[in-house]
Amino acid sequence: MIPFLDLKSLNAAHREELIEAATRVIDSGWYIQGECLKRFEEEFTAYTGARHTVGVANGLDALILTIRAWKELGKLKDGDEVIVPANTYIATLLAITENKLTPVLVEPDADTYNLCPKNIERALTDKTRLIMPVHLYGQLADMPAIDAIAKRENLLVLEDSAQAHGAQVAGKSAGNWGDASGFSFYPGKNLGALGDAGAITSSDAELVNMIQALRNYGSHEKYKNLVQGVNSRLDEIQAAMLSVKLKYLQGQIEARRRVAAIYMAGIKNPLIKLPLDSSVDVMNHISHVWHLFVVRSEVREALQRHLTESGVQTLIHYPIPPHQQQAYAKSDFFNKSFPITERIHREVLSLPISPVMTDAEAQRVVEACNSFSVDA
Ligand SMILES: *Cc1c(COP(=O)(O)O)cnc(C)c1O
C-alpha cells in the first residue's frame, strides 16, 4: 500500500538530530518559554519575512488568540462580520465563533478553492471588519487583491496559513500578507512538530505584544495579569523539534513539487480533474507547496475504491462543509445553499503526497489513476 503520508519515515530521516535536540531540552531543566522557543520564533520570522512570530499551543489557538487580541485592543467587537471561505476546514470558523464574531461564508473560486475577490466584494456590509483567507491545500489566495480590498474598506486581514508554510505569491510568503497569519505545526502539516504546536506571524508590534500576554495567562510579568488570558504555550521540546525540521522544509517542498509534477504530467483520465497548476503562472509568481494534491471526480467513491484496490491510500479534504456540520445547527448559515462549496466537497479526493515518496511510487499512483474507468 502506498500510504497517504508516511510520518514515521518522514521523521526517521532526521532521527539523530531530533533525538539530540530533545536530549538537550531534557537535560536543560527548562521546559516552557525558554531559549528553544525564542530561537524557533526568530528562525520562523526569518523564514516568513514578517517581523515577529509568537509560538502557541496549536493552529486553532493561533487564529483564536489573534482575533481575541484584536478584541482586547478595541479593533474588533462581538457581532462584527468576518468574511471566510465556505469550503474551509472547521478550525477557521471555530476561531470566529469562539470570539463571538459572525462568520459570513462566501463561495470560493471553483478552480483554486481559495477565497475569490469578487465574492468578497459582494459580501461586504457595514458590519464587515475582518477577512480570513485560507490558503487551502498549499496555495496562496489572491492576496494582492484581498489586501487591496481590505485597505480600501479599512478591514483587518488574518491569513489561515495552516496548510501553506513557504507558499508565495509575487515573491512574498504566507505569513507576510495581511495583518497577521496563523500557522499550525500539527504533525501532518508541511512543517510538523512531534505533537501539537502553532504560531502567529505579524509585523504589528502592538498586536504581537497582546498575543504574547494572552498565550501566557494575560501576563508578561509573573503574577501580573493585564488581561484574562489562556494557557497556550509552545513547549520547548516542540520548538526544538521544529528548529530541526525547519532546516529541511524548503527541500521537502521541492520534493513535494517533484511528486506533483509527476502527477500533473502523468495523470490522463477524463474522469479525473487535476488541480489548477498556477505554479506555472510565472507572471504572478504563485508558488504552490502542495500540502495536499487534490483531484476531483464526479464518480469519486468509485475512484477511491479503485485506488484502494490498486494499493493507493487516499483521503477526502473534507467530506462535510462547515455549513452542514451539526456543530453549527443553530447558526443562520446552517444548511444554506453554497453550490460551489457543496460540489467541491462531493468531488474532491486527495492523492498521496509527501517528501518521502519515491518517483516510482508516484508513477504507480499515476498508473492506478489512469487505469480507472466506470463499469457500464
Ligand atoms: C490544520 C488546520 C488548522 C488548525 O490547526 P491545528 O494545529 O490542528 O489546531 C486550521 N486551519 C486549517 C486550514 C488547517 O488545515
PDB file of C-alpha atoms in Angstrom, residues 40 45-46 59 170 233 298 362 372:
ATOM      1  CA  PHE A  40      12.423  28.942  16.721  1.00  0.00           C
ATOM      2  CA  THR A  45      10.312  35.061  11.446  1.00  0.00           C
ATOM      3  CA  ALA A  46      13.245  34.956   9.038  1.00  0.00           C
ATOM      4  CA  GLY A  59      -3.014  26.275  14.902  1.00  0.00           C
ATOM      5  CA  ALA A 170       4.566  37.797  -6.022  1.00  0.00           C
ATOM      6  CA  ARG A 233       2.320  27.931  25.030  1.00  0.00           C
ATOM      7  CA  GLU A 298     -17.898  13.162 -10.368  1.00  0.00           C
ATOM      8  CA  ALA A 362       4.299   8.453  -7.679  1.00  0.00           C
ATOM      9  CA  PHE A 372      -9.684   3.801 -13.570  1.00  0.00           C
TER      10      PHE A 372
END
